[in-house]
Short mmCIF file of C-alpha atoms and ligand atoms in Angstrom, two decimals:
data_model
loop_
_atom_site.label_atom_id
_atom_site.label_comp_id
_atom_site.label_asym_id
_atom_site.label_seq_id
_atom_site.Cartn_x
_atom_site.Cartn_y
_atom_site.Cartn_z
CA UNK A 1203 113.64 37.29 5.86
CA UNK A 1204 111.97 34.25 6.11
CA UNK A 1205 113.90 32.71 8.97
CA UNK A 1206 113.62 35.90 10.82
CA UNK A 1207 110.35 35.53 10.51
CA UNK A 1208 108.83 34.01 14.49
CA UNK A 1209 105.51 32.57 13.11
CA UNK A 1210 104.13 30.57 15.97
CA UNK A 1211 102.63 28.08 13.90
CA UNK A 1212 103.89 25.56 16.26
CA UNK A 1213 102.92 27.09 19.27
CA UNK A 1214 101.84 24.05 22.17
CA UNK A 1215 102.78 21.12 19.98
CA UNK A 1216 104.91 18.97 21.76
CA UNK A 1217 107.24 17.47 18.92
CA UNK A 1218 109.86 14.90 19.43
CA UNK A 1219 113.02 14.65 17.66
CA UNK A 1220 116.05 12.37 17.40
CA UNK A 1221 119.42 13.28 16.23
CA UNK A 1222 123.08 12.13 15.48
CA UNK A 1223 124.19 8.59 15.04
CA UNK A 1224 124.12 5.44 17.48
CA UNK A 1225 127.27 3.70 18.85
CA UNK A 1226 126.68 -0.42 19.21
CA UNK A 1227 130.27 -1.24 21.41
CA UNK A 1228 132.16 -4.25 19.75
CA UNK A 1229 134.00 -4.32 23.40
CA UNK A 1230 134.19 -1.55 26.28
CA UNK A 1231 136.86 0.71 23.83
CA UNK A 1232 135.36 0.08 20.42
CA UNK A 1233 131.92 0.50 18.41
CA UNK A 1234 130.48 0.85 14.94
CA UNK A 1235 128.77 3.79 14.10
CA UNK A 1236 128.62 5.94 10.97
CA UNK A 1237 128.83 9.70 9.86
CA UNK A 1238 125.91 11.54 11.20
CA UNK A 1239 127.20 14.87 12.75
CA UNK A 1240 123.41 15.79 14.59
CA UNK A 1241 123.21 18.75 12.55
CA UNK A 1242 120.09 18.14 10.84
CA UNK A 1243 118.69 16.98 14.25
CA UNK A 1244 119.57 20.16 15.58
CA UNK A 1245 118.26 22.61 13.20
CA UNK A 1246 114.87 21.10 13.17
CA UNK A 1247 114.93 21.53 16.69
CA UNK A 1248 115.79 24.98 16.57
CA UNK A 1249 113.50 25.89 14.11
CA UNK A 1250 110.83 24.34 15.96
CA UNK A 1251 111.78 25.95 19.23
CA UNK A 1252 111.46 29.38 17.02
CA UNK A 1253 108.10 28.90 16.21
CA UNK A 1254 106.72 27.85 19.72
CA UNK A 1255 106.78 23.96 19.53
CA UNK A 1256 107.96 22.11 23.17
CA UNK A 1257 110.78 20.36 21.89
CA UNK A 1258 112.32 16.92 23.34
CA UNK A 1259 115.51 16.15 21.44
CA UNK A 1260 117.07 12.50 21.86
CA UNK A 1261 120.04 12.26 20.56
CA UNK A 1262 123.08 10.08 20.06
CA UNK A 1263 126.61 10.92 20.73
CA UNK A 1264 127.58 14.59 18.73
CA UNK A 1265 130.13 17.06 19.44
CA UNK A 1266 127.47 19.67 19.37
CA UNK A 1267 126.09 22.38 22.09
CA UNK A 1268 122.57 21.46 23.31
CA UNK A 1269 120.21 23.51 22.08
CA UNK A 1270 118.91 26.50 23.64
CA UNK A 1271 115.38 26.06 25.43
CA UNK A 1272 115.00 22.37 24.77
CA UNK A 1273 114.97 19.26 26.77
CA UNK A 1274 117.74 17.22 25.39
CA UNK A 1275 117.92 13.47 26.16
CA UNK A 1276 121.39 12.09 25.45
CA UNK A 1277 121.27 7.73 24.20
CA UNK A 1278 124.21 5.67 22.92
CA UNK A 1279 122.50 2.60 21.24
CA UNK A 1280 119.90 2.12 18.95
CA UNK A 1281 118.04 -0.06 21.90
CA UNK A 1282 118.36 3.11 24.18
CA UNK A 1283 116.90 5.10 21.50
CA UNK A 1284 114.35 2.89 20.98
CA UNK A 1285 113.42 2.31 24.82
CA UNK A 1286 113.61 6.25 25.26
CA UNK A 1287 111.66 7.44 22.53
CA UNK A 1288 108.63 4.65 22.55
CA UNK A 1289 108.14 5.98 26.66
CA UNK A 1290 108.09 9.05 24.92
CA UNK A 1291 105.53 8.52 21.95
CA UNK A 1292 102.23 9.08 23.49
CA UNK A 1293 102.44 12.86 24.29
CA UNK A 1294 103.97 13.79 21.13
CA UNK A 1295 101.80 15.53 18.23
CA UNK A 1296 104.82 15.38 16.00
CA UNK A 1297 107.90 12.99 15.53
CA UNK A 1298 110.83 14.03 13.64
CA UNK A 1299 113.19 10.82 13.61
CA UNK A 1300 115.99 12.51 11.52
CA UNK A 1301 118.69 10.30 13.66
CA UNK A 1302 120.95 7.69 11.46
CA UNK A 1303 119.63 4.96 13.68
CA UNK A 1304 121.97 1.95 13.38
CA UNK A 1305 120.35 -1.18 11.56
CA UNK A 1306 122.70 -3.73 13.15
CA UNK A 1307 124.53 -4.37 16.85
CA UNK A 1308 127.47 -6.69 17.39
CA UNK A 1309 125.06 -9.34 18.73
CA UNK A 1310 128.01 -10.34 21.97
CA UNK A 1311 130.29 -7.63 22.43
CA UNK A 1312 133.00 -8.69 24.54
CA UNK A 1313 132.76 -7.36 28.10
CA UNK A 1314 136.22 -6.84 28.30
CA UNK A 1315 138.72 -5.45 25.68
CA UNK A 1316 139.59 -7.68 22.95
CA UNK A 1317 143.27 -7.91 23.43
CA UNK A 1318 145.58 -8.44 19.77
CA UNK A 1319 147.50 -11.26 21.59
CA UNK A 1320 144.51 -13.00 22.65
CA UNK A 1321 144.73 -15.27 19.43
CA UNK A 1322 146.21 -15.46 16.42
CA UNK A 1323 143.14 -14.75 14.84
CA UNK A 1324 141.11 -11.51 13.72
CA UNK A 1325 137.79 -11.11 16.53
CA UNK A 1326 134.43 -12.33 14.54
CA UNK A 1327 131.60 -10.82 15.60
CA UNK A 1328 128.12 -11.86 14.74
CA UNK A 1329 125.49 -8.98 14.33
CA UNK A 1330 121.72 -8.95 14.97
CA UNK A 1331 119.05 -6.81 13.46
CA UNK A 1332 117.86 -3.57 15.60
CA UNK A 1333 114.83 -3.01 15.92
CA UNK A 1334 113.25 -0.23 13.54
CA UNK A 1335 112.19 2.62 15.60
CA UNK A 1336 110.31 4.57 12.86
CA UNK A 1337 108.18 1.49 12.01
CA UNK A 1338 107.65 0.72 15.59
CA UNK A 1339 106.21 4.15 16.01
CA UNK A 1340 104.23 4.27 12.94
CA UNK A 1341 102.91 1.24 14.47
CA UNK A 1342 101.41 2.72 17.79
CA UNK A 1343 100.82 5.97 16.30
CA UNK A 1344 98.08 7.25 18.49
CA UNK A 1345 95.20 9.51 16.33
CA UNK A 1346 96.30 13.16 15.87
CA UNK A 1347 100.01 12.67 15.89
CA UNK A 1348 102.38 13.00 12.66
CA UNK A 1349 105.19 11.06 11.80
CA UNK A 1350 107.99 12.61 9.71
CA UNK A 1351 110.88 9.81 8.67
CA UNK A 1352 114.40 10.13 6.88
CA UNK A 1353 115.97 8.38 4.47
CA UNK A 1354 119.80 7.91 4.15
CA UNK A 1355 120.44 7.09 0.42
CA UNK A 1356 123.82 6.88 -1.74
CA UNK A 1357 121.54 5.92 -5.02
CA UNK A 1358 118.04 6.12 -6.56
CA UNK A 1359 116.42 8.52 -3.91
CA UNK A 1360 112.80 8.78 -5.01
CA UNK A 1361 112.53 4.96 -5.89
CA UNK A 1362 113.80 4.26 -2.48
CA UNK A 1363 112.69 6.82 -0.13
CA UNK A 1364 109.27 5.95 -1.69
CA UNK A 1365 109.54 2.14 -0.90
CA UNK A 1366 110.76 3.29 2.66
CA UNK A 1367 107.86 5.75 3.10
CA UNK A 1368 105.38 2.84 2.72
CA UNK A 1369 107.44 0.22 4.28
CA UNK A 1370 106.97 1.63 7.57
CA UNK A 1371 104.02 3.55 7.55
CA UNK A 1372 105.20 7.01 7.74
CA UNK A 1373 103.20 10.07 7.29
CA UNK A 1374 105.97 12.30 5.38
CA UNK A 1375 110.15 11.09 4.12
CA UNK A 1376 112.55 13.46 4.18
CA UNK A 1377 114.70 11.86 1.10
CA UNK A 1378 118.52 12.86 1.48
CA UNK A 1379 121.42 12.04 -1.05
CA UNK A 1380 124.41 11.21 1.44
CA UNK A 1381 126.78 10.93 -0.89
CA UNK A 1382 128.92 13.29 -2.75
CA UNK A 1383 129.92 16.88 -1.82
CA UNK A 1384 128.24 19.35 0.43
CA UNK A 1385 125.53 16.81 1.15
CA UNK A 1386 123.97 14.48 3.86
CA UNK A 1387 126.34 14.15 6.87
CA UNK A 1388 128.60 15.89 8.49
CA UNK A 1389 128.26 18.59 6.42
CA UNK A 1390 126.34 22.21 7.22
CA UNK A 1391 124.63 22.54 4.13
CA UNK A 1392 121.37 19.86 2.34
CA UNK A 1393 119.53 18.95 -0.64
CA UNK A 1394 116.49 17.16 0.32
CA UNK A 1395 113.21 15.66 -1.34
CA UNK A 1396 109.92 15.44 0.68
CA UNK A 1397 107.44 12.80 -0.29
CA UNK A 1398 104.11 11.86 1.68
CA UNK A 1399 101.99 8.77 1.02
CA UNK A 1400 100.36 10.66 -2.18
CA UNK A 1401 103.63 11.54 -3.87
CA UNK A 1402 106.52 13.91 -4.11
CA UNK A 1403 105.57 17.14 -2.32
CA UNK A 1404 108.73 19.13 -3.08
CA UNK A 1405 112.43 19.87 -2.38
CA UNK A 1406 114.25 22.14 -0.38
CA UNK A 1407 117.95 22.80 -0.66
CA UNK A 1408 120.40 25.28 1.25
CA UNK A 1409 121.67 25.72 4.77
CA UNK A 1410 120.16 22.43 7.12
CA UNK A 1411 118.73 25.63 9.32
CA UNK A 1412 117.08 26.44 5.83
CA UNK A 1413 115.91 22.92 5.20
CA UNK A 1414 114.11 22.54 8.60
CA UNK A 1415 111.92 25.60 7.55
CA UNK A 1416 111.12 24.03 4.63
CA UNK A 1417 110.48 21.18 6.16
CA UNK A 1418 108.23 22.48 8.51
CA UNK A 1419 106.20 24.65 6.50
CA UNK A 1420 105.45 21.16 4.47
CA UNK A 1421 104.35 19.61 7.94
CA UNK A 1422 102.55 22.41 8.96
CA UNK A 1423 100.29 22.28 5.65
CA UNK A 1424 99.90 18.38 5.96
CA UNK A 1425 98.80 18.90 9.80
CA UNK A 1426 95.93 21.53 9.11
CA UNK A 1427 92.92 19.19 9.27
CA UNK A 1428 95.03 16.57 11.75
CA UNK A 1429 95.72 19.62 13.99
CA UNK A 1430 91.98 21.45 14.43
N1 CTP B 2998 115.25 4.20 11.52
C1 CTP B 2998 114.75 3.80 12.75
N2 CTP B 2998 115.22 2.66 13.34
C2 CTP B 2998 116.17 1.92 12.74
C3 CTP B 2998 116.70 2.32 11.49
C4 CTP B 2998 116.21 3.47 10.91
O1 CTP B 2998 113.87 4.47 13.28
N3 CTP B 2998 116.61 0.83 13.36
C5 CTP B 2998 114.69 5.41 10.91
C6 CTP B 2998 115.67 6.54 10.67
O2 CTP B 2998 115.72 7.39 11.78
C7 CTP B 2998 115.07 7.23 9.46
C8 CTP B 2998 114.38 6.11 8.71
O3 CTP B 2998 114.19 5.06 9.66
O4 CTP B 2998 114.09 8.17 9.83
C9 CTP B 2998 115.14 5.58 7.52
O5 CTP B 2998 116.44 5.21 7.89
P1 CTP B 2998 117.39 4.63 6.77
O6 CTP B 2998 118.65 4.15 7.40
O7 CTP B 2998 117.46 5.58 5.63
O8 CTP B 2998 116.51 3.38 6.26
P2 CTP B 2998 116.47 1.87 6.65
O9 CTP B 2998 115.04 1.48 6.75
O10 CTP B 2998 117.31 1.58 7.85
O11 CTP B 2998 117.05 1.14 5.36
P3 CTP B 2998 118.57 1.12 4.77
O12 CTP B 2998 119.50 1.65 5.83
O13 CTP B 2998 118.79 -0.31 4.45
O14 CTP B 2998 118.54 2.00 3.54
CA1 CA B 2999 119.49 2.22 8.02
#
């Protein structure tokens, strides 16, 4: 009942949010990447969409339908990400960055394809750091916006989401487990822990449509006296 629900608690905020994984090309046929379907992305856009927000959703490659009433940017790299989403920072009054952002780019991807013959030899490629988007934005956060990270973890959630949370500067983590079944990527359903600069708030498990309520609600409450 609660999804069906249309409050318009978001109604006029302009929120950005980023989605799905990043591709950093090795050559023109190849790239590394990793698991992220989007689908998180996507329900928190929805859900914002549903209760009023303007929505910009920048996203990396996903074999998903762009949402309904929202502007959808599409990126491939982390450095279009980043380039796309700092021009975007200054209008925003909230930024989701729920996209699995990659930490590391081949640092000289060949500009043609790396042919087997071409040597006897495996390719080495040398990798340089990305830049960290979240941190970056936490960074030039202008007054009256919120800042809602993720964090990607396989072990010790709370002790790590936690570090992360201060690390950069966020305003709220989203902690997710994303390992082991029907959890994290690729999958439609989450378990997730929320902690803000004072602590753990609370967790939210179920659909990701579900989550993103949750979610919400959470940001909603921390955004009362930011949002007057
Ligand atoms: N993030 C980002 N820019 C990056 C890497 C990550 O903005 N270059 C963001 C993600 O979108 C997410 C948060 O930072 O909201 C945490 O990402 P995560 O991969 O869990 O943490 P990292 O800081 O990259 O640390 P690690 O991968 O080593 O756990
Ligand atoms: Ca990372």
């Amino acid at each position: 009942a609660k999804l069906l629900d249309k409050r318009n608690d978001f109604s006029g905020r302009k929120v950005l949010v980023t989605a799905g994984p990043t591709r950093e090309p090795l050559d023109p046929v190849r790239y590394v990447s990793n698991h992220s379907s989007g689908k998180m992305g996507w329900s928190l856009a929805n859900a914002l969409y549903q209760r009023g927000a303007e929505v910009t959703l920048v996203s990396g490659p996903v074999h998903l339908d762009p949402p309904y009433g929202i502007t959808k940017i599409s990126v491939e790299t982390a450095d279009q990400m980043y380039s796309t989403v700092t021009q975007l920072q200054a209008n925003q009054d909230l930024i989701i960055m729920a996209a699995a952002v990659a930490d590391f780019s081949p640092a000289n991807p060949y500009s043609i394809k790396w042919k087997k013959t071409q040597d006897i030899t495996v390719p080495e490629f040398q990798f340089t750091t990305n830049q960290d988007i979240l941190a970056h934005l936490c960074q030039h956060r202008p007054s009256g916006q919120y800042i809602v990270g993720f964090a990607a973890e396989t072990c010790d959630v709370s002790r790590n989401a936690q570090a992360k949370l201060k690390r950069k500067g966020a305003d709220m983590i989203v902690a997710n487990l994303v390992a082991g079944k029907n959890k994290g990527f690729t999958v439609d359903t989450n378990r997730v822990e929320l902690f803000t600069p004072q602590g753990r708030l609370t967790e939210s498990a179920g659909t990701k449509d579900q989550v993103a309520h949750d979610i919400l609600d959470q940001v909603v409450q921390q955004c009362q006296d930011l949002w007057i």
